């Protein structure tokens, strides 16, 4: 039987968030994964499928995917090389090294680091672990998250909507695959990004894949310049409803602070983008516009977590964004 590297995470009801939106809010606590984020689901699965006989893995990541690849490699007893962009906080570098990974810093954004990871895979015969753009990541990996929610809620209960943050689109693809697997394709997905790390929203608006000039948001973990093709394809098809929305960095940060106060959990900016849909009143706006039903069933929030935040990082963000 396959050994899973991820755990079945808690599904918690948030009383304070439920009061804000006027319907039950369930939090899928992916921050409690052994690597601090949902990424271990897909990356753990992919490593077991592709890297069993490998001389080592290489992954390009500003944080969470790298943590997952390093963790999976350590569990499998193979070396991991993680290529990070210069925007990666020092605490992530330390955590990657604690997992036994070799860390190399290349370029300013994820796309630069990824080019180097692909080169190393080619020249050194390492197994390339893509952070978000591979079917193995979402078909069974990230999709398992929705299967767990369905099991926790029990028969006859399904969400009125799912709130999810979008970076490269791997989690979004997993959520949609999971909704298809459990027969919830009529459940709308609200896909959240921050202004300045909005490659999915830009693609939805343009009707084609768009590459951003730069990542200007502080939500560095949402920092892919181009969303994966599959996520864009889902946005164009009629089998699922995806509502693409943006919040500011300030709104994401305020959401992190409110979440820390109310739920006693610290998450990173990428996750704050999803939480901000509740805290900033965006859900009510969507109801007012008729894009979500007025009588909304339970709201499922994917708390994707994040390993690139600590109190020092939080106070840096407050200093940058609240001034």
GROMACS .gro file of C-alpha atoms in nm:
model
  323
    1UNK     CA    1   0.000   0.000   0.000
    2UNK     CA    2   0.127   0.349  -0.084
    3UNK     CA    3   0.253   0.550   0.211
    4UNK     CA    4   0.113   0.901   0.216
    5UNK     CA    5   0.332   1.190   0.322
    6UNK     CA    6   0.031   1.416   0.387
    7UNK     CA    7  -0.213   1.393   0.677
    8UNK     CA    8  -0.591   1.416   0.684
    9UNK     CA    9  -0.630   1.775   0.808
   10UNK     CA   10  -0.902   1.906   1.042
   11UNK     CA   11  -1.220   2.068   0.911
   12UNK     CA   12  -1.309   2.334   1.167
   13UNK     CA   13  -1.612   2.558   1.198
   14UNK     CA   14  -1.531   2.927   1.250
   15UNK     CA   15  -1.792   3.101   1.461
   16UNK     CA   16  -1.654   3.452   1.401
   17UNK     CA   17  -1.629   3.410   1.021
   18UNK     CA   18  -1.974   3.245   1.013
   19UNK     CA   19  -2.118   3.554   1.182
   20UNK     CA   20  -1.950   3.780   0.926
   21UNK     CA   21  -2.098   3.607   0.621
   22UNK     CA   22  -2.428   3.485   0.768
   23UNK     CA   23  -2.368   3.119   0.687
   24UNK     CA   24  -2.156   2.841   0.839
   25UNK     CA   25  -1.788   2.879   0.749
   26UNK     CA   26  -1.576   2.564   0.746
   27UNK     CA   27  -1.197   2.593   0.747
   28UNK     CA   28  -0.995   2.314   0.584
   29UNK     CA   29  -0.676   2.351   0.788
   30UNK     CA   30  -0.401   2.267   0.540
   31UNK     CA   31  -0.160   2.472   0.753
   32UNK     CA   32  -0.144   2.163   0.979
   33UNK     CA   33   0.028   1.950   0.712
   34UNK     CA   34   0.378   1.834   0.817
   35UNK     CA   35   0.531   2.090   0.578
   36UNK     CA   36   0.290   2.373   0.670
   37UNK     CA   37   0.086   2.379   0.349
   38UNK     CA   38  -0.133   2.178   0.111
   39UNK     CA   39   0.160   2.130  -0.130
   40UNK     CA   40   0.271   1.802   0.029
   41UNK     CA   41  -0.045   1.631  -0.103
   42UNK     CA   42   0.042   1.667  -0.470
   43UNK     CA   43   0.420   1.682  -0.442
   44UNK     CA   44   0.435   1.380  -0.210
   45UNK     CA   45   0.224   1.185  -0.460
   46UNK     CA   46   0.430   1.300  -0.758
   47UNK     CA   47   0.763   1.218  -0.591
   48UNK     CA   48   0.644   0.866  -0.512
   49UNK     CA   49   0.532   0.816  -0.871
   50UNK     CA   50   0.830   0.974  -1.049
   51UNK     CA   51   1.127   0.971  -0.813
   52UNK     CA   52   1.138   0.617  -0.669
   53UNK     CA   53   1.455   0.524  -0.860
   54UNK     CA   54   1.585   0.880  -0.876
   55UNK     CA   55   1.935   1.008  -0.794
   56UNK     CA   56   1.765   1.314  -0.648
   57UNK     CA   57   1.493   1.573  -0.701
   58UNK     CA   58   1.512   1.938  -0.802
   59UNK     CA   59   1.231   2.187  -0.740
   60UNK     CA   60   1.196   2.559  -0.802
   61UNK     CA   61   1.005   2.728  -0.523
   62UNK     CA   62   0.972   3.042  -0.316
   63UNK     CA   63   0.868   2.828  -0.021
   64UNK     CA   64   0.590   2.574   0.011
   65UNK     CA   65   0.655   2.351  -0.291
   66UNK     CA   66   1.024   2.341  -0.200
   67UNK     CA   67   0.938   2.244   0.158
   68UNK     CA   68   0.716   1.964   0.030
   69UNK     CA   69   0.978   1.836  -0.217
   70UNK     CA   70   1.252   1.849   0.049
   71UNK     CA   71   1.029   1.667   0.300
   72UNK     CA   72   0.925   1.395   0.052
   73UNK     CA   73   1.287   1.347  -0.061
   74UNK     CA   74   1.405   1.314   0.300
   75UNK     CA   75   1.133   1.055   0.369
   76UNK     CA   76   1.239   0.866   0.054
   77UNK     CA   77   1.608   0.889   0.139
   78UNK     CA   78   1.710   1.078  -0.176
   79UNK     CA   79   1.881   1.420  -0.211
   80UNK     CA   80   1.681   1.736  -0.283
   81UNK     CA   81   1.802   2.056  -0.450
   82UNK     CA   82   1.567   2.351  -0.409
   83UNK     CA   83   1.615   2.657  -0.633
   84UNK     CA   84   1.469   2.971  -0.479
   85UNK     CA   85   1.433   3.327  -0.612
   86UNK     CA   86   1.594   3.615  -0.419
   87UNK     CA   87   1.250   3.721  -0.289
   88UNK     CA   88   1.245   3.415  -0.059
   89UNK     CA   89   1.260   3.502   0.315
   90UNK     CA   90   1.564   3.375   0.512
   91UNK     CA   91   1.339   3.170   0.738
   92UNK     CA   92   1.237   2.955   0.437
   93UNK     CA   93   1.603   2.893   0.351
   94UNK     CA   94   1.663   2.778   0.708
   95UNK     CA   95   1.359   2.548   0.704
   96UNK     CA   96   1.464   2.396   0.371
   97UNK     CA   97   1.813   2.328   0.506
   98UNK     CA   98   1.662   2.177   0.822
   99UNK     CA   99   1.489   1.927   0.590
  100UNK     CA  100   1.834   1.837   0.452
  101UNK     CA  101   1.794   2.011   0.116
  102UNK     CA  102   2.065   2.187  -0.085
  103UNK     CA  103   1.942   2.542  -0.147
  104UNK     CA  104   2.050   2.764  -0.440
  105UNK     CA  105   1.930   3.120  -0.492
  106UNK     CA  106   1.884   3.214  -0.860
  107UNK     CA  107   1.709   3.520  -1.007
  108UNK     CA  108   1.448   3.760  -0.879
  109UNK     CA  109   1.120   3.570  -0.933
  110UNK     CA  110   1.006   3.206  -0.946
  111UNK     CA  111   1.029   3.193  -1.327
  112UNK     CA  112   1.406   3.259  -1.308
  113UNK     CA  113   1.455   2.986  -1.047
  114UNK     CA  114   1.247   2.746  -1.253
  115UNK     CA  115   1.466   2.790  -1.562
  116UNK     CA  116   1.766   2.685  -1.349
  117UNK     CA  117   1.578   2.386  -1.202
  118UNK     CA  118   1.494   2.263  -1.552
  119UNK     CA  119   1.860   2.306  -1.655
  120UNK     CA  120   1.982   2.104  -1.356
  121UNK     CA  121   1.728   1.829  -1.424
  122UNK     CA  122   1.870   1.808  -1.777
  123UNK     CA  123   2.243   1.831  -1.696
  124UNK     CA  124   2.256   1.636  -1.368
  125UNK     CA  125   1.986   1.378  -1.436
  126UNK     CA  126   1.770   1.490  -1.141
  127UNK     CA  127   1.394   1.438  -1.127
  128UNK     CA  128   1.223   1.773  -1.186
  129UNK     CA  129   0.941   1.840  -0.940
  130UNK     CA  130   0.710   2.110  -1.082
  131UNK     CA  131   0.555   2.323  -0.805
  132UNK     CA  132   0.208   2.351  -0.962
  133UNK     CA  133   0.186   2.249  -1.329
  134UNK     CA  134   0.152   1.869  -1.351
  135UNK     CA  135  -0.156   1.642  -1.356
  136UNK     CA  136  -0.008   1.414  -1.087
  137UNK     CA  137  -0.017   1.709  -0.847
  138UNK     CA  138  -0.390   1.755  -0.871
  139UNK     CA  139  -0.555   1.438  -1.009
  140UNK     CA  140  -0.500   1.242  -0.687
  141UNK     CA  141  -0.275   1.476  -0.488
  142UNK     CA  142  -0.449   1.803  -0.412
  143UNK     CA  143  -0.791   1.657  -0.504
  144UNK     CA  144  -0.771   1.438  -0.189
  145UNK     CA  145  -0.847   1.753   0.011
  146UNK     CA  146  -1.204   1.771  -0.122
  147UNK     CA  147  -1.258   1.396  -0.069
  148UNK     CA  148  -1.169   1.452   0.298
  149UNK     CA  149  -1.412   1.745   0.324
  150UNK     CA  150  -1.692   1.533   0.175
  151UNK     CA  151  -1.618   1.254   0.426
  152UNK     CA  152  -1.612   1.504   0.716
  153UNK     CA  153  -1.938   1.676   0.618
  154UNK     CA  154  -2.118   1.346   0.559
  155UNK     CA  155  -2.384   1.266   0.304
  156UNK     CA  156  -2.641   1.527   0.219
  157UNK     CA  157  -2.420   1.824   0.311
  158UNK     CA  158  -2.219   2.012   0.054
  159UNK     CA  159  -2.060   2.357   0.042
  160UNK     CA  160  -2.241   2.656  -0.102
  161UNK     CA  161  -1.906   2.777  -0.239
  162UNK     CA  162  -1.534   2.707  -0.205
  163UNK     CA  163  -1.280   2.982  -0.139
  164UNK     CA  164  -0.930   2.918  -0.268
  165UNK     CA  165  -0.612   3.118  -0.329
  166UNK     CA  166  -0.452   3.095  -0.675
  167UNK     CA  167  -0.080   3.120  -0.744
  168UNK     CA  168   0.026   2.895  -1.031
  169UNK     CA  169  -0.311   2.721  -1.028
  170UNK     CA  170  -0.222   2.375  -0.893
  171UNK     CA  171  -0.448   2.399  -0.588
  172UNK     CA  172  -0.734   2.537  -0.799
  173UNK     CA  173  -0.699   2.242  -1.039
  174UNK     CA  174  -0.695   2.002  -0.743
  175UNK     CA  175  -1.006   2.158  -0.589
  176UNK     CA  176  -1.194   2.132  -0.920
  177UNK     CA  177  -1.079   1.774  -0.975
  178UNK     CA  178  -1.191   1.695  -0.619
  179UNK     CA  179  -1.533   1.857  -0.675
  180UNK     CA  180  -1.573   1.644  -0.991
  181UNK     CA  181  -1.470   1.328  -0.802
  182UNK     CA  182  -1.735   1.375  -0.530
  183UNK     CA  183  -2.008   1.500  -0.767
  184UNK     CA  184  -2.007   1.863  -0.651
  185UNK     CA  185  -1.953   2.030  -0.990
  186UNK     CA  186  -2.244   2.270  -0.919
  187UNK     CA  187  -2.048   2.425  -0.627
  188UNK     CA  188  -1.895   2.759  -0.737
  189UNK     CA  189  -1.525   2.821  -0.668
  190UNK     CA  190  -1.414   3.171  -0.571
  191UNK     CA  191  -1.053   3.201  -0.691
  192UNK     CA  192  -0.865   3.469  -0.497
  193UNK     CA  193  -0.544   3.653  -0.588
  194UNK     CA  194  -0.372   3.970  -0.474
  195UNK     CA  195  -0.326   4.267  -0.707
  196UNK     CA  196   0.025   4.232  -0.849
  197UNK     CA  197   0.026   3.850  -0.841
  198UNK     CA  198  -0.285   3.806  -1.054
  199UNK     CA  199  -0.186   3.587  -1.350
  200UNK     CA  200  -0.511   3.387  -1.335
  201UNK     CA  201  -0.737   3.695  -1.324
  202UNK     CA  202  -0.539   3.851  -1.610
  203UNK     CA  203  -0.588   3.536  -1.819
  204UNK     CA  204  -0.961   3.520  -1.740
  205UNK     CA  205  -1.003   3.885  -1.844
  206UNK     CA  206  -0.797   3.845  -2.161
  207UNK     CA  207  -0.953   3.514  -2.261
  208UNK     CA  208  -0.607   3.367  -2.308
  209UNK     CA  209  -0.296   3.284  -2.103
  210UNK     CA  210  -0.114   3.601  -2.000
  211UNK     CA  211   0.240   3.641  -1.867
  212UNK     CA  212   0.273   3.921  -1.611
  213UNK     CA  213   0.567   4.161  -1.651
  214UNK     CA  214   0.658   4.131  -1.283
  215UNK     CA  215   0.528   4.020  -0.944
  216UNK     CA  216   0.465   4.337  -0.744
  217UNK     CA  217   0.253   4.186  -0.466
  218UNK     CA  218   0.394   4.096  -0.124
  219UNK     CA  219   0.216   3.759  -0.162
  220UNK     CA  220   0.533   3.608  -0.308
  221UNK     CA  221   0.395   3.254  -0.287
  222UNK     CA  222   0.129   3.355  -0.540
  223UNK     CA  223   0.411   3.477  -0.758
  224UNK     CA  224   0.390   3.285  -1.084
  225UNK     CA  225   0.390   3.513  -1.388
  226UNK     CA  226   0.174   3.269  -1.590
  227UNK     CA  227  -0.100   3.045  -1.455
  228UNK     CA  228  -0.097   2.678  -1.557
  229UNK     CA  229  -0.285   2.595  -1.876
  230UNK     CA  230  -0.528   2.355  -1.705
  231UNK     CA  231  -0.648   2.622  -1.457
  232UNK     CA  232  -0.714   2.859  -1.746
  233UNK     CA  233  -0.901   2.585  -1.938
  234UNK     CA  234  -1.126   2.525  -1.636
  235UNK     CA  235  -1.209   2.898  -1.628
  236UNK     CA  236  -1.329   2.877  -1.989
  237UNK     CA  237  -1.543   2.563  -1.961
  238UNK     CA  238  -1.904   2.535  -1.852
  239UNK     CA  239  -1.875   2.226  -1.628
  240UNK     CA  240  -1.763   2.434  -1.327
  241UNK     CA  241  -1.821   2.793  -1.212
  242UNK     CA  242  -1.506   2.984  -1.120
  243UNK     CA  243  -1.538   3.340  -0.992
  244UNK     CA  244  -1.200   3.516  -1.020
  245UNK     CA  245  -1.152   3.801  -0.771
  246UNK     CA  246  -0.869   4.024  -0.646
  247UNK     CA  247  -0.788   4.181  -0.311
  248UNK     CA  248  -0.510   4.425  -0.224
  249UNK     CA  249  -0.202   4.330  -0.024
  250UNK     CA  250  -0.343   4.545   0.258
  251UNK     CA  251  -0.667   4.344   0.260
  252UNK     CA  252  -0.473   4.014   0.261
  253UNK     CA  253  -0.257   4.137   0.550
  254UNK     CA  254  -0.562   4.255   0.749
  255UNK     CA  255  -0.715   3.910   0.693
  256UNK     CA  256  -0.399   3.741   0.828
  257UNK     CA  257  -0.411   3.960   1.139
  258UNK     CA  258  -0.783   3.898   1.197
  259UNK     CA  259  -0.733   3.523   1.147
  260UNK     CA  260  -0.444   3.520   1.393
  261UNK     CA  261  -0.655   3.701   1.652
  262UNK     CA  262  -0.969   3.494   1.604
  263UNK     CA  263  -0.844   3.147   1.510
  264UNK     CA  264  -0.498   3.166   1.677
  265UNK     CA  265  -0.327   3.058   1.355
  266UNK     CA  266  -0.061   3.243   1.156
  267UNK     CA  267  -0.077   3.196   0.777
  268UNK     CA  268   0.107   3.365   0.492
  269UNK     CA  269  -0.011   3.632   0.248
  270UNK     CA  270  -0.115   3.384  -0.021
  271UNK     CA  271  -0.359   3.229   0.225
  272UNK     CA  272  -0.462   3.578   0.338
  273UNK     CA  273  -0.591   3.639  -0.016
  274UNK     CA  274  -0.852   3.364   0.032
  275UNK     CA  275  -0.939   3.469   0.388
  276UNK     CA  276  -0.981   3.831   0.274
  277UNK     CA  277  -1.287   3.730   0.071
  278UNK     CA  278  -1.464   3.680   0.405
  279UNK     CA  279  -1.303   3.959   0.607
  280UNK     CA  280  -1.326   4.231   0.339
  281UNK     CA  281  -1.697   4.178   0.262
  282UNK     CA  282  -1.631   4.038  -0.087
  283UNK     CA  283  -1.865   3.741  -0.034
  284UNK     CA  284  -2.155   3.979   0.044
  285UNK     CA  285  -2.068   4.185  -0.264
  286UNK     CA  286  -2.083   3.874  -0.483
  287UNK     CA  287  -2.421   3.791  -0.327
  288UNK     CA  288  -2.539   4.146  -0.395
  289UNK     CA  289  -2.430   4.114  -0.759
  290UNK     CA  290  -2.619   3.785  -0.792
  291UNK     CA  291  -2.299   3.589  -0.857
  292UNK     CA  292  -2.343   3.389  -0.537
  293UNK     CA  293  -2.685   3.293  -0.395
  294UNK     CA  294  -2.831   3.514  -0.121
  295UNK     CA  295  -2.912   3.203   0.079
  296UNK     CA  296  -2.563   3.058   0.068
  297UNK     CA  297  -2.488   2.705   0.186
  298UNK     CA  298  -2.183   2.644   0.407
  299UNK     CA  299  -1.874   2.829   0.287
  300UNK     CA  300  -1.562   2.611   0.258
  301UNK     CA  301  -1.237   2.804   0.299
  302UNK     CA  302  -0.915   2.627   0.202
  303UNK     CA  303  -0.662   2.749   0.459
  304UNK     CA  304  -0.365   2.668   0.237
  305UNK     CA  305  -0.121   2.764   0.515
  306UNK     CA  306   0.234   2.865   0.438
  307UNK     CA  307   0.585   2.806   0.563
  308UNK     CA  308   0.722   3.151   0.479
  309UNK     CA  309   0.574   3.346   0.769
  310UNK     CA  310   0.677   3.409   1.129
  311UNK     CA  311   0.630   3.703   1.365
  312UNK     CA  312   0.930   3.889   1.223
  313UNK     CA  313   0.800   3.845   0.868
  314UNK     CA  314   0.455   3.960   0.982
  315UNK     CA  315   0.593   4.277   1.139
  316UNK     CA  316   0.797   4.346   0.821
  317UNK     CA  317   0.475   4.320   0.619
  318UNK     CA  318   0.290   4.549   0.861
  319UNK     CA  319   0.570   4.803   0.836
  320UNK     CA  320   0.564   4.790   0.455
  321UNK     CA  321   0.188   4.788   0.401
  322UNK     CA  322   0.031   4.979   0.688
  323UNK     CA  323   0.250   5.285   0.636
   0.00000   0.00000   0.00000
